[in-house]
Coordinates of C-alpha atoms in Angstrom, one line a residue:
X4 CA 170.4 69.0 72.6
X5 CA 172.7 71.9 71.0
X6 CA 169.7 73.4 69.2
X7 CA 168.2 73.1 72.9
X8 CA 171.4 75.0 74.5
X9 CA 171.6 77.5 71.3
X10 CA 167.9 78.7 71.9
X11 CA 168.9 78.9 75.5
X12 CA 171.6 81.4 75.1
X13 CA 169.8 83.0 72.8
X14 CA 166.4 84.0 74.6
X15 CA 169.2 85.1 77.5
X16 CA 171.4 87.5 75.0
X17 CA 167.7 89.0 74.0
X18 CA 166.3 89.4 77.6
X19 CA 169.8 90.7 78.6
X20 CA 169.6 93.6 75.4
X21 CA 165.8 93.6 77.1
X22 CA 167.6 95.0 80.6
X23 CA 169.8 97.1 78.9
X24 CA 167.3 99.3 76.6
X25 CA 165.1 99.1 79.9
X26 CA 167.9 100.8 81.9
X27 CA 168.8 102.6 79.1
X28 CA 165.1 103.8 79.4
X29 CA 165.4 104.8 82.6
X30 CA 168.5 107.0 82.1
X31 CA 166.7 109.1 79.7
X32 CA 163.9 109.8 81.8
X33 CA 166.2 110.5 84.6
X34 CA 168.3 113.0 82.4
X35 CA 165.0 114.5 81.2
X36 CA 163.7 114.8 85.1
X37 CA 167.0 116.5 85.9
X38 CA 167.0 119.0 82.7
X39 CA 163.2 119.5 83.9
X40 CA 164.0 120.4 87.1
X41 CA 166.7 122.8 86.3
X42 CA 164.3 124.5 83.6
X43 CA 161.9 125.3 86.6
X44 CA 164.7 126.2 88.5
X45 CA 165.6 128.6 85.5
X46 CA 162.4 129.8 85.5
X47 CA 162.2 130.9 89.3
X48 CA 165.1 132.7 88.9
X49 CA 164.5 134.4 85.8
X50 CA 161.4 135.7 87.7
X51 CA 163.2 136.9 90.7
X52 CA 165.8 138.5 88.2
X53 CA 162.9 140.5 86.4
X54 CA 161.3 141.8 89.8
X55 CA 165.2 143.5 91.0
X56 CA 165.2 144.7 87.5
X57 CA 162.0 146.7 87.7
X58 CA 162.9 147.7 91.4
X59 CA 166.0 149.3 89.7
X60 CA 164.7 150.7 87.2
X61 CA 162.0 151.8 89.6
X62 CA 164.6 153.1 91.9
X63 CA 166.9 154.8 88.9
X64 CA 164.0 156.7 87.4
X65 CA 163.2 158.2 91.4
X66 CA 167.5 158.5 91.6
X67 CA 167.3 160.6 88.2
X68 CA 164.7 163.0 89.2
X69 CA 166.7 163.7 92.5
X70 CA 169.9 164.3 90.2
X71 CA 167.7 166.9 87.9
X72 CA 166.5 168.9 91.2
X73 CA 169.8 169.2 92.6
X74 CA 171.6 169.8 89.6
X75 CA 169.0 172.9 89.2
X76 CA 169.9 173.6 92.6
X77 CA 174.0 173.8 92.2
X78 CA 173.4 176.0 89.2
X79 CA 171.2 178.7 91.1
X80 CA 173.8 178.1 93.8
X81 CA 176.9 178.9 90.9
X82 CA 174.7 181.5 89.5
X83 CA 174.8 183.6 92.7
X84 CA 177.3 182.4 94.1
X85 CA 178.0 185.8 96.9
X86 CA 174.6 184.8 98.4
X87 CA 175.7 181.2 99.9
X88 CA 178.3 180.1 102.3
X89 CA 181.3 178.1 101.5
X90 CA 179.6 175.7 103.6
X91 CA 175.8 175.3 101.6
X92 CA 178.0 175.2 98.6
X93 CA 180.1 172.5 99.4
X94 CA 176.7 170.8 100.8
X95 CA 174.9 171.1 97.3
X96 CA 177.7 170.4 95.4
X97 CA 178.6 167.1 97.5
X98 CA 175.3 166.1 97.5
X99 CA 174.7 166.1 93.6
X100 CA 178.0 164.4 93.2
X101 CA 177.2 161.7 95.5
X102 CA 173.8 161.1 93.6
X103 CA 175.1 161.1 90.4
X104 CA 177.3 158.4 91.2
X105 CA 175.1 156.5 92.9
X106 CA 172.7 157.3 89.7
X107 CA 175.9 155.8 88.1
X108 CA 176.2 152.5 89.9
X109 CA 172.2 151.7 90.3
X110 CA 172.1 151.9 86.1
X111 CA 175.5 149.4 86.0
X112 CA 173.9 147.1 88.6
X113 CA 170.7 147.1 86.7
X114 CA 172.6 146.5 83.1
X115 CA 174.3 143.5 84.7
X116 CA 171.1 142.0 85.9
X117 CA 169.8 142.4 82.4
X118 CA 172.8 140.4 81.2
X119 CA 172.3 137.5 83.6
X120 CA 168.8 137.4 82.7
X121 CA 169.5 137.5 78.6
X122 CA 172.0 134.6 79.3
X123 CA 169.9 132.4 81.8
X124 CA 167.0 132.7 79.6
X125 CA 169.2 131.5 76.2
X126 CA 170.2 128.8 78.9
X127 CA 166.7 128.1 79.5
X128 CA 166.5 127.8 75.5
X129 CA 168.7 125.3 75.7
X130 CA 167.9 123.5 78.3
X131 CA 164.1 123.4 77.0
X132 CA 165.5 122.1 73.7
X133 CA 167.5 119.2 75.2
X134 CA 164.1 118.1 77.6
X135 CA 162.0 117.9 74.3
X136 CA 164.6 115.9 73.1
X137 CA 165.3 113.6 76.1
X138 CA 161.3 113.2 75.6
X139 CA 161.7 112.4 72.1
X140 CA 164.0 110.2 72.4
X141 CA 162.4 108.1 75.5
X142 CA 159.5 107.8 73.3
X143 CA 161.3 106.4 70.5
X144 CA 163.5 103.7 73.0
X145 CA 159.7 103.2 74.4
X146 CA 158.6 101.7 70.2
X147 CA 162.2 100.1 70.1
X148 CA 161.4 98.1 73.6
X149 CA 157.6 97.5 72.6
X150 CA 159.0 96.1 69.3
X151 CA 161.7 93.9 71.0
X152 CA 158.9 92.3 73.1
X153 CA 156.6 91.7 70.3
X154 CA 158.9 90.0 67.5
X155 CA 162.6 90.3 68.3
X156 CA 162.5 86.9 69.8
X157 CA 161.6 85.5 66.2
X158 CA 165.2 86.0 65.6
X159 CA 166.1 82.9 66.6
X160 CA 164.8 81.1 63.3
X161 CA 166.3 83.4 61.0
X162 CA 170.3 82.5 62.8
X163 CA 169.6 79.0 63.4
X164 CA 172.0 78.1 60.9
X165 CA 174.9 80.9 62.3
X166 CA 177.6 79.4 64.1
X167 CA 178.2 82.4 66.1
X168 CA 175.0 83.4 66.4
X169 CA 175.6 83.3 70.6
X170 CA 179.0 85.5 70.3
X171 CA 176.9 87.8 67.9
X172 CA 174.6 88.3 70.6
X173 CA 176.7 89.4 73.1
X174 CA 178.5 91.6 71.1
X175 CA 175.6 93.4 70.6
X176 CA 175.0 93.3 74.4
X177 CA 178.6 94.6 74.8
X178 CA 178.1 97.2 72.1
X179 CA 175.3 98.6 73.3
X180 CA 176.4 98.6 76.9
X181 CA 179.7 100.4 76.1
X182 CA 177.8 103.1 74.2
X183 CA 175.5 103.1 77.1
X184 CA 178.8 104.1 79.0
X185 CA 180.3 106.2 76.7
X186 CA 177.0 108.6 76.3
X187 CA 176.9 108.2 80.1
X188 CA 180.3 108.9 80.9
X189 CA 180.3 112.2 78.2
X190 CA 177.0 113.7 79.6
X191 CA 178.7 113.2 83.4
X192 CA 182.0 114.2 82.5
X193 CA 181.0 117.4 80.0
X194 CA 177.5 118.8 80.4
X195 CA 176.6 117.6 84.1
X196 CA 180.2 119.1 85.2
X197 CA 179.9 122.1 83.6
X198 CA 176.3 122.9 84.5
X199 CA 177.4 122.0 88.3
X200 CA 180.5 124.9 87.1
X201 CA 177.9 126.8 86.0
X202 CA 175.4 126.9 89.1
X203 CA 178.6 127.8 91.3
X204 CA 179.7 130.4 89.5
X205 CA 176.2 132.2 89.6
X206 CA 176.1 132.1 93.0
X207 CA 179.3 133.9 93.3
X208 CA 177.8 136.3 91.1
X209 CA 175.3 136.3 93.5
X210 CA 177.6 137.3 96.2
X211 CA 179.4 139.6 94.5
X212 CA 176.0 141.3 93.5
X213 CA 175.6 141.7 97.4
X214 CA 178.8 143.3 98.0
X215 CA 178.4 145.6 94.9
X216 CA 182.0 144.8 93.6
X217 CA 180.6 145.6 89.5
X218 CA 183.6 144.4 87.9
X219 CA 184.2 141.1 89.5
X220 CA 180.2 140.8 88.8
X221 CA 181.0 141.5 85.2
X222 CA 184.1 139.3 85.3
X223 CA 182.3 135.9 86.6
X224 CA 179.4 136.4 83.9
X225 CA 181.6 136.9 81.3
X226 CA 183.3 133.1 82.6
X227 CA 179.5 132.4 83.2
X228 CA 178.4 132.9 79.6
X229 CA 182.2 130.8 78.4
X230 CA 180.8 127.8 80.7
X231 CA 177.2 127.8 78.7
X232 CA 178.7 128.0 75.7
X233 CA 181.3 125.1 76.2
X234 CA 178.4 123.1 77.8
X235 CA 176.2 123.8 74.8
X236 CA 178.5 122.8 72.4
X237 CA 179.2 119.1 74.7
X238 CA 175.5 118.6 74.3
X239 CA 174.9 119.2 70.7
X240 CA 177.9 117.0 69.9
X241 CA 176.4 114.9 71.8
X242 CA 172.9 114.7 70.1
X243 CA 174.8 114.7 67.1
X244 CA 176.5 111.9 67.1
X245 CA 173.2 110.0 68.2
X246 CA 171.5 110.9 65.3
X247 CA 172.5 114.0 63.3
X248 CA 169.4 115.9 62.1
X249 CA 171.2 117.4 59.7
X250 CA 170.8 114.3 57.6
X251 CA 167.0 114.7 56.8
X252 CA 167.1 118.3 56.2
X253 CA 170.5 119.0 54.6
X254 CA 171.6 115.1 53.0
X255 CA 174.3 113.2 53.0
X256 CA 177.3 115.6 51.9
X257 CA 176.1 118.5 53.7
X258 CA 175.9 116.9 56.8
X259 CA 179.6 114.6 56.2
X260 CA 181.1 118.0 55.9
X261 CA 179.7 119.1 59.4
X262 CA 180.3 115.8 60.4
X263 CA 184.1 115.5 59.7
X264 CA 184.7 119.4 60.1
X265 CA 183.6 118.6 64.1
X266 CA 185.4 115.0 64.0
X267 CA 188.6 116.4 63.2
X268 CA 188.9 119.2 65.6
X269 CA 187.2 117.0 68.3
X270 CA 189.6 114.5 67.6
X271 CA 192.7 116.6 66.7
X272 CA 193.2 114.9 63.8
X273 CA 193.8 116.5 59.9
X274 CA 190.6 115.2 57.9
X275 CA 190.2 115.6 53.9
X276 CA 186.4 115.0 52.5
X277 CA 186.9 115.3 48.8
X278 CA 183.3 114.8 47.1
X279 CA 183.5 113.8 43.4
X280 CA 180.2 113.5 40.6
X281 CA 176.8 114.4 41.6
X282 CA 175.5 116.3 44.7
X283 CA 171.9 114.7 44.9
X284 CA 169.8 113.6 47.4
X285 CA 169.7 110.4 48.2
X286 CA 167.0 107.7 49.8
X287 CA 166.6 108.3 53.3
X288 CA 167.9 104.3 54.1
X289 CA 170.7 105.4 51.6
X290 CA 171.7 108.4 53.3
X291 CA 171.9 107.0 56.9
X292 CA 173.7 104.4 56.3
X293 CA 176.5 106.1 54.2
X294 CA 177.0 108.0 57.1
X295 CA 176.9 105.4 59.8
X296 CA 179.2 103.5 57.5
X297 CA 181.8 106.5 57.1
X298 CA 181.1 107.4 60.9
X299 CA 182.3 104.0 62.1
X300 CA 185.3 104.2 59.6
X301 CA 186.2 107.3 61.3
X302 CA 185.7 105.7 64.8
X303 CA 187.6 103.0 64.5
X304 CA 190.7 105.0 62.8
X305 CA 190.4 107.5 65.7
X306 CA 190.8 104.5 68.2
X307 CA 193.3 102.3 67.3
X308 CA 195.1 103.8 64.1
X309 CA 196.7 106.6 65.5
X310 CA 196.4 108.4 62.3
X311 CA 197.9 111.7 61.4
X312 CA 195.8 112.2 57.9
X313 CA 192.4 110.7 57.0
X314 CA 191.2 111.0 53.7
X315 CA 187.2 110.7 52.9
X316 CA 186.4 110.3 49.2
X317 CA 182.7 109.9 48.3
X318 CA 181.7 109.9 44.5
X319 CA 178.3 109.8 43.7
X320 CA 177.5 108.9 39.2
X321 CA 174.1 107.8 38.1
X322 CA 174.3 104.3 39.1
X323 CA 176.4 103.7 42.5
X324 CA 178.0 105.2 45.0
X325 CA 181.4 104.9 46.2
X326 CA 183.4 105.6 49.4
X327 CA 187.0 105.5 50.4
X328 CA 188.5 105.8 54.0
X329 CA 192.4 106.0 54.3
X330 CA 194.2 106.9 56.8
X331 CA 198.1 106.9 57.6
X332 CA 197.9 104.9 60.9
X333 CA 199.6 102.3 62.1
X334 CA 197.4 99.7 60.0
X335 CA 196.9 96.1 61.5
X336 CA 197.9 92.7 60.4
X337 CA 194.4 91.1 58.5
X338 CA 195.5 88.0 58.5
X339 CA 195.3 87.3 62.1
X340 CA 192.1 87.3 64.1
X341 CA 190.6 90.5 66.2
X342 CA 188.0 89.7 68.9
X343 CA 187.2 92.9 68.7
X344 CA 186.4 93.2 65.5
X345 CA 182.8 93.6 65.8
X346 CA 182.3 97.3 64.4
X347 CA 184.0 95.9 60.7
X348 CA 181.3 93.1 60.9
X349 CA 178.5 95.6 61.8
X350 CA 179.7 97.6 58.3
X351 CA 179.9 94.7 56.1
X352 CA 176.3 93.9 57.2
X353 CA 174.7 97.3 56.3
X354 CA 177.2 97.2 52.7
X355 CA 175.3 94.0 52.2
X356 CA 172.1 95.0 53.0
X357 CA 172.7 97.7 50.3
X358 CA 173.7 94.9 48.0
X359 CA 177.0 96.8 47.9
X360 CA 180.4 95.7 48.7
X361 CA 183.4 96.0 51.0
X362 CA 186.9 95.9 51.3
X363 CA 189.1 96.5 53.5
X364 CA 193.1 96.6 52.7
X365 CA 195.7 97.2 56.0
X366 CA 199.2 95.9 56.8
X367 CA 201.3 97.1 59.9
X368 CA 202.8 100.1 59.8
X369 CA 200.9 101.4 56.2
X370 CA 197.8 102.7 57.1
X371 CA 194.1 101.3 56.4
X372 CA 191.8 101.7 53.7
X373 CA 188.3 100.8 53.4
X374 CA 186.9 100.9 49.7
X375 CA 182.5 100.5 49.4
X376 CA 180.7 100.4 46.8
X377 CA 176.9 100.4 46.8
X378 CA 174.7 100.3 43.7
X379 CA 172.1 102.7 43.3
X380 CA 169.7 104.7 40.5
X381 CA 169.7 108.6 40.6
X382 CA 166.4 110.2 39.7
X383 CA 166.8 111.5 36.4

């Protein structure tokens, strides 16, 4: 009967992580479908940009020849100067003043448009570059979900034995909901608002364009081009903390530097990486999860240490690797039980899947520290 109930919670935690990668699926694919339709939207306006750009420098060009002709004109009007009226000259030399400003102002209208257009299309660069990744990434969820149907529910014979295989599950539910949320609740709250900042601001520019006010036009693009840059810098910390690509094309301590260097001014909190022994590359499996396992230390201190100082040490010799995380927080008492101690459990699985080890030393009011050490064999 309890082997009966057990498989019955289980199959429900699996089809409940079933709804939430589906409707994680779905989220992606909306996200792509919205970046999509603001890259054609990009597109349609870069267009209409390039067309006022030729018609200025269409309209310049005619401008400049007009400026030449009278400019010729007011010097054979200085050079005999007893042959005109008072009245012609002041006609010829208001008229070639008045075109040479306006010769003036057509060539500043036309460098702004050229500005808006460099910007949108590096926008449209970016844009582009987070749709191919939005389609990466749904494709990828897509093998994860296939997979899950196929042989996740096989799990259930490999926990039989655990005695918290049901609270397991649903931690994973919960964890993966709450990232869900958090990567949800980031895009909404940096990228989308900004980009929604963004399209505002441009049609102000817009107007102001109409009214020919140059300044204020070069004042809301400069605040224009700020806004892109912010929101570019939301997304790629985003994507980055999904999965840093900087981990299969740089390695491990490359990309921990980047890593930390972002974490701690994200964060606001003073990090030290201090790397010791050899600066090799490392197995790919090795590599990501020394990371994730030094990304979650970092996580966890930034949430509920309220740390001052973290210190990362990582040593690397010929036959292990070692890691230390301390920090100066307010520590925690080990002896008494967390429910939400879920992320510690999800490190001491990958340490043991390393065949490594883990320990983790804290006491109220003296900080944390979180020691591993994972055996491994350099190429010599």
């Amino acid at each position: 009967m309890t082997k009966a109930v057990n498989e019955g919670a289980l199959n429900f935690i699996i089809d409940e992580m079933m709804k939430v990668v589906e409707n994680s699926q779905d989220e992606i694919f909306e996200i792509g479908e919205e970046a999509r339709n603001e890259h054609k939207t990009l597109e349609k306006e870069i267009e209409d940009i390039k067309e006022k750009v030729h018609k200025y420098i269409f309209d310049g060009d005619k401008l400049e020849q007009d400026v030449k002709w009278y400019r010729k004109k007011l010097a054979t009007v200085s050079a005999h100067f007893n042959k005109y009226s008072e009245r012609e000259i002041r006609e010829v030399y208001d008229k070639t003043h008045e075109l040479q400003t306006n010769l003036v102002m057509l060539r500043q209208e036309e460098k702004a448009l050229r500005d808006k257009r460099d910007d949108l299309e590096r926008r449209l660069l970016t844009i582009g570059s987070t749709l191919t990744r939005a389609e990466d990434l749904q494709s990828k969820v897509s093998i994860i979900l296939t997979y899950l149907n196929d042989d996740f529910k096989k799990v259930n014979t490999f926990i039989e034995e655990a005695h918290e295989k049901q609270e397991f599950g649903l931690k994973i539910i919960e964890a993966q909901e709450d990232e869900r949320k958090r990567i949800s609740r980031e895009i909404h709250d940096g990228p989308a608002q900004m980009l929604a900042n963004i399209l505002l601001r441009s049609e102000i520019v817009e107007k102001t364009f109409k009214t020919g006010q140059t300044d204020n036009i070069l004042k809301e693009i400069k605040s224009v081009r700020q806004l892109i840059r912010s929101s570019l810098y939301e997304v790629r910390r985003i994507i980055y903390d999904l999965r840093p690509m900087a981990l299969d094309d740089l390695g491990l301590i490359p990309t921990l530097r980047k890593y930390i260097d972002t974490a701690s001014e994200y964060n606001n909190v003073k990090i030290e990486f201090k790397k010791l022994g050899e600066e090799k590359r490392l197995d790919s499996k090795y590599e990501v999860a020394l990371f994730r396992l030094v990304q979650e230390s970092l996580t966890n201190a930034f949430k509920h240490a309220e740390a001052t100082l973290i210190v990362v040490k990582l040593e690397i010799t010929a036959d292990h690797v070692t890691i230390l995380i301390k920090d100066n927080g307010k520590g925690f008492d080990q002896t008494a039980r967390k429910d939400k101690s879920f992320g510690l459990i999800g490190m001491r699985e990958r340490v043991e899947m390393l065949d490594g080890k883990i320990e983790v030393k804290s006491a109220l009011h003296e900080g944390t520290s979180i020691y591993i050490r994972v055996p491994y064999i350099l190429d010599r």
